[in-house]
Amino acid sequence: MKLNGGQALIKSLEMEGVEVIFGLPGGAILPVYDPIIDSPIRHILVRHEQGAGHMAEGYAHATGRPGVAMVTSGPGATNIVTPLADAYMDSVPMVCITGQVPSVAIGTDAFQEADITGITQ
């Protein structure tokens, strides 16, 4: 069966035993949200990206399993930097999945573009 990128990502999370994702949908990450509809993974909708990160961190503390957060590109990604840094400093296992502008638009100041890799290094 041929999978698109969003389907492959969700399938790989299922295979790793991920049971819950904390997130806030946005334009650049929407193709990854579609396969969640048919997935056993629960999605917890948050009101702010920072909340998704802190919830994923709390989930990891409470369960001992990696917490997973998913947000869109640009401001969505920068809003999750604080909980990501907190998890890093406390050695809390957390996975943060963000959207990104199309490859051809990187470096062009595209809508909601941010150098999230550079910001989080």
PDB file of C-alpha atoms in Angstrom:
ATOM      1  CA  MET A   1       0.000   0.000   0.000  1.00  0.00           C
ATOM      2  CA  LYS A   2       1.351   3.401  -0.980  1.00  0.00           C
ATOM      3  CA  LEU A   3       1.291   6.027   1.775  1.00  0.00           C
ATOM      4  CA  ASN A   4       1.692   9.774   1.639  1.00  0.00           C
ATOM      5  CA  GLY A   5       3.954  11.534   4.151  1.00  0.00           C
ATOM      6  CA  GLY A   6       1.223  12.222   6.689  1.00  0.00           C
ATOM      7  CA  GLN A   7      -0.006   8.635   6.589  1.00  0.00           C
ATOM      8  CA  ALA A   8       3.541   7.298   6.937  1.00  0.00           C
ATOM      9  CA  LEU A   9       4.198   9.525   9.946  1.00  0.00           C
ATOM     10  CA  ILE A  10       1.015   8.521  11.771  1.00  0.00           C
ATOM     11  CA  LYS A  11       1.591   4.840  10.928  1.00  0.00           C
ATOM     12  CA  SER A  12       5.132   5.040  12.335  1.00  0.00           C
ATOM     13  CA  LEU A  13       3.835   6.660  15.532  1.00  0.00           C
ATOM     14  CA  GLU A  14       1.286   3.848  15.854  1.00  0.00           C
ATOM     15  CA  MET A  15       4.049   1.264  15.391  1.00  0.00           C
ATOM     16  CA  GLU A  16       6.040   2.969  18.169  1.00  0.00           C
ATOM     17  CA  GLY A  17       3.068   2.631  20.501  1.00  0.00           C
ATOM     18  CA  VAL A  18       2.067   6.294  20.644  1.00  0.00           C
ATOM     19  CA  GLU A  19      -1.393   6.507  22.183  1.00  0.00           C
ATOM     20  CA  VAL A  20      -1.971  10.264  22.356  1.00  0.00           C
ATOM     21  CA  ILE A  21      -0.872  13.422  20.540  1.00  0.00           C
ATOM     22  CA  PHE A  22      -1.363  16.909  21.979  1.00  0.00           C
ATOM     23  CA  GLY A  23      -1.733  19.488  19.259  1.00  0.00           C
ATOM     24  CA  LEU A  24      -3.223  22.410  17.440  1.00  0.00           C
ATOM     25  CA  PRO A  25      -3.941  22.080  13.701  1.00  0.00           C
ATOM     26  CA  GLY A  26      -2.769  24.739  11.275  1.00  0.00           C
ATOM     27  CA  GLY A  27      -2.243  25.075   7.539  1.00  0.00           C
ATOM     28  CA  ALA A  28       1.188  23.500   7.141  1.00  0.00           C
ATOM     29  CA  ILE A  29       0.494  20.478   9.373  1.00  0.00           C
ATOM     30  CA  LEU A  30      -3.053  19.682   8.169  1.00  0.00           C
ATOM     31  CA  PRO A  31      -1.951  16.838   5.834  1.00  0.00           C
ATOM     32  CA  VAL A  32      -0.688  14.999   8.928  1.00  0.00           C
ATOM     33  CA  TYR A  33      -3.973  15.534  10.766  1.00  0.00           C
ATOM     34  CA  ASP A  34      -6.112  13.782   8.133  1.00  0.00           C
ATOM     35  CA  PRO A  35      -4.784  10.246   8.870  1.00  0.00           C
ATOM     36  CA  ILE A  36      -5.421  10.675  12.610  1.00  0.00           C
ATOM     37  CA  ILE A  37      -9.147  10.315  11.866  1.00  0.00           C
ATOM     38  CA  ASP A  38      -8.649   6.613  11.061  1.00  0.00           C
ATOM     39  CA  SER A  39      -5.944   6.050  13.688  1.00  0.00           C
ATOM     40  CA  PRO A  40      -6.276   4.616  17.199  1.00  0.00           C
ATOM     41  CA  ILE A  41      -4.091   7.514  18.385  1.00  0.00           C
ATOM     42  CA  ARG A  42      -6.117  10.014  20.416  1.00  0.00           C
ATOM     43  CA  HIS A  43      -5.670  13.681  19.618  1.00  0.00           C
ATOM     44  CA  ILE A  44      -6.040  16.203  22.426  1.00  0.00           C
ATOM     45  CA  LEU A  45      -6.903  19.610  20.972  1.00  0.00           C
ATOM     46  CA  VAL A  46      -5.258  22.495  22.810  1.00  0.00           C
ATOM     47  CA  ARG A  47      -5.932  26.227  22.658  1.00  0.00           C
ATOM     48  CA  HIS A  48      -2.275  27.266  22.322  1.00  0.00           C
ATOM     49  CA  GLU A  49       0.836  25.488  21.052  1.00  0.00           C
ATOM     50  CA  GLN A  50       2.683  26.082  24.310  1.00  0.00           C
ATOM     51  CA  GLY A  51      -0.064  24.121  26.046  1.00  0.00           C
ATOM     52  CA  ALA A  52       0.511  21.186  23.687  1.00  0.00           C
ATOM     53  CA  GLY A  53       4.175  21.107  24.647  1.00  0.00           C
ATOM     54  CA  HIS A  54       3.547  21.321  28.386  1.00  0.00           C
ATOM     55  CA  MET A  55       0.836  18.657  28.156  1.00  0.00           C
ATOM     56  CA  ALA A  56       3.186  16.336  26.248  1.00  0.00           C
ATOM     57  CA  GLU A  57       5.842  16.974  28.891  1.00  0.00           C
ATOM     58  CA  GLY A  58       3.375  16.246  31.701  1.00  0.00           C
ATOM     59  CA  TYR A  59       2.235  13.087  29.929  1.00  0.00           C
ATOM     60  CA  ALA A  60       5.850  11.907  29.758  1.00  0.00           C
ATOM     61  CA  HIS A  61       6.349  12.629  33.472  1.00  0.00           C
ATOM     62  CA  ALA A  62       3.160  10.772  34.406  1.00  0.00           C
ATOM     63  CA  THR A  63       3.559   7.730  32.143  1.00  0.00           C
ATOM     64  CA  GLY A  64       7.301   7.364  31.573  1.00  0.00           C
ATOM     65  CA  ARG A  65       6.593   7.279  27.845  1.00  0.00           C
ATOM     66  CA  PRO A  66       7.588   9.990  25.369  1.00  0.00           C
ATOM     67  CA  GLY A  67       5.057  12.785  25.062  1.00  0.00           C
ATOM     68  CA  VAL A  68       4.136  13.829  21.522  1.00  0.00           C
ATOM     69  CA  ALA A  69       3.098  17.332  20.469  1.00  0.00           C
ATOM     70  CA  MET A  70       2.130  18.432  16.967  1.00  0.00           C
ATOM     71  CA  VAL A  71       1.797  22.034  15.774  1.00  0.00           C
ATOM     72  CA  THR A  72       1.983  24.048  12.583  1.00  0.00           C
ATOM     73  CA  SER A  73       4.908  25.970  11.148  1.00  0.00           C
ATOM     74  CA  GLY A  74       6.269  29.404  12.023  1.00  0.00           C
ATOM     75  CA  PRO A  75       4.523  30.902  15.046  1.00  0.00           C
ATOM     76  CA  GLY A  76       3.107  27.504  15.976  1.00  0.00           C
ATOM     77  CA  ALA A  77       6.599  26.047  16.083  1.00  0.00           C
ATOM     78  CA  THR A  78       8.109  28.991  17.958  1.00  0.00           C
ATOM     79  CA  ASN A  79       5.316  28.839  20.554  1.00  0.00           C
ATOM     80  CA  ILE A  80       6.387  25.326  21.525  1.00  0.00           C
ATOM     81  CA  VAL A  81      10.058  26.211  22.091  1.00  0.00           C
ATOM     82  CA  THR A  82       9.654  26.927  25.835  1.00  0.00           C
ATOM     83  CA  PRO A  83       8.172  23.515  26.743  1.00  0.00           C
ATOM     84  CA  LEU A  84      10.630  21.847  24.375  1.00  0.00           C
ATOM     85  CA  ALA A  85      13.547  23.540  26.147  1.00  0.00           C
ATOM     86  CA  ASP A  86      12.070  22.665  29.544  1.00  0.00           C
ATOM     87  CA  ALA A  87      11.746  18.995  28.574  1.00  0.00           C
ATOM     88  CA  TYR A  88      15.315  19.012  27.257  1.00  0.00           C
ATOM     89  CA  MET A  89      16.707  20.568  30.444  1.00  0.00           C
ATOM     90  CA  ASP A  90      14.844  18.049  32.621  1.00  0.00           C
ATOM     91  CA  SER A  91      15.666  15.023  30.403  1.00  0.00           C
ATOM     92  CA  VAL A  92      11.981  14.414  29.720  1.00  0.00           C
ATOM     93  CA  PRO A  93      11.342  12.372  26.551  1.00  0.00           C
ATOM     94  CA  MET A  94       9.308  14.480  24.152  1.00  0.00           C
ATOM     95  CA  VAL A  95       8.717  14.440  20.410  1.00  0.00           C
ATOM     96  CA  CYS A  96       7.634  17.652  18.734  1.00  0.00           C
ATOM     97  CA  ILE A  97       6.310  17.480  15.179  1.00  0.00           C
ATOM     98  CA  THR A  98       5.881  20.763  13.333  1.00  0.00           C
ATOM     99  CA  GLY A  99       4.712  21.753   9.901  1.00  0.00           C
ATOM    100  CA  GLN A 100       6.994  23.563   7.481  1.00  0.00           C
ATOM    101  CA  VAL A 101       6.544  25.674   4.393  1.00  0.00           C
ATOM    102  CA  PRO A 102       7.169  23.881   1.063  1.00  0.00           C
ATOM    103  CA  SER A 103      10.854  23.162   0.401  1.00  0.00           C
ATOM    104  CA  VAL A 104      10.989  25.605  -2.505  1.00  0.00           C
ATOM    105  CA  ALA A 105       9.741  28.398  -0.218  1.00  0.00           C
ATOM    106  CA  ILE A 106      12.326  27.935   2.545  1.00  0.00           C
ATOM    107  CA  GLY A 107      14.413  31.065   2.904  1.00  0.00           C
ATOM    108  CA  THR A 108      11.952  33.302   1.052  1.00  0.00           C
ATOM    109  CA  ASP A 109      10.141  34.728   4.099  1.00  0.00           C
ATOM    110  CA  ALA A 110       7.097  32.679   3.141  1.00  0.00           C
ATOM    111  CA  PHE A 111       3.889  32.898   5.167  1.00  0.00           C
ATOM    112  CA  GLN A 112       4.468  31.379   8.626  1.00  0.00           C
ATOM    113  CA  GLU A 113       8.086  30.512   7.828  1.00  0.00           C
ATOM    114  CA  ALA A 114      10.565  30.372  10.701  1.00  0.00           C
ATOM    115  CA  ASP A 115      13.984  28.749  11.009  1.00  0.00           C
ATOM    116  CA  ILE A 116      12.802  26.395  13.740  1.00  0.00           C
ATOM    117  CA  THR A 117      15.851  24.148  13.311  1.00  0.00           C
ATOM    118  CA  GLY A 118      18.131  27.118  13.907  1.00  0.00           C
ATOM    119  CA  ILE A 119      16.026  28.331  16.833  1.00  0.00           C
ATOM    120  CA  THR A 120      16.148  24.964  18.594  1.00  0.00           C
ATOM    121  CA  GLN A 121      19.802  24.072  18.086  1.00  0.00           C
TER     122      GLN A 121
END
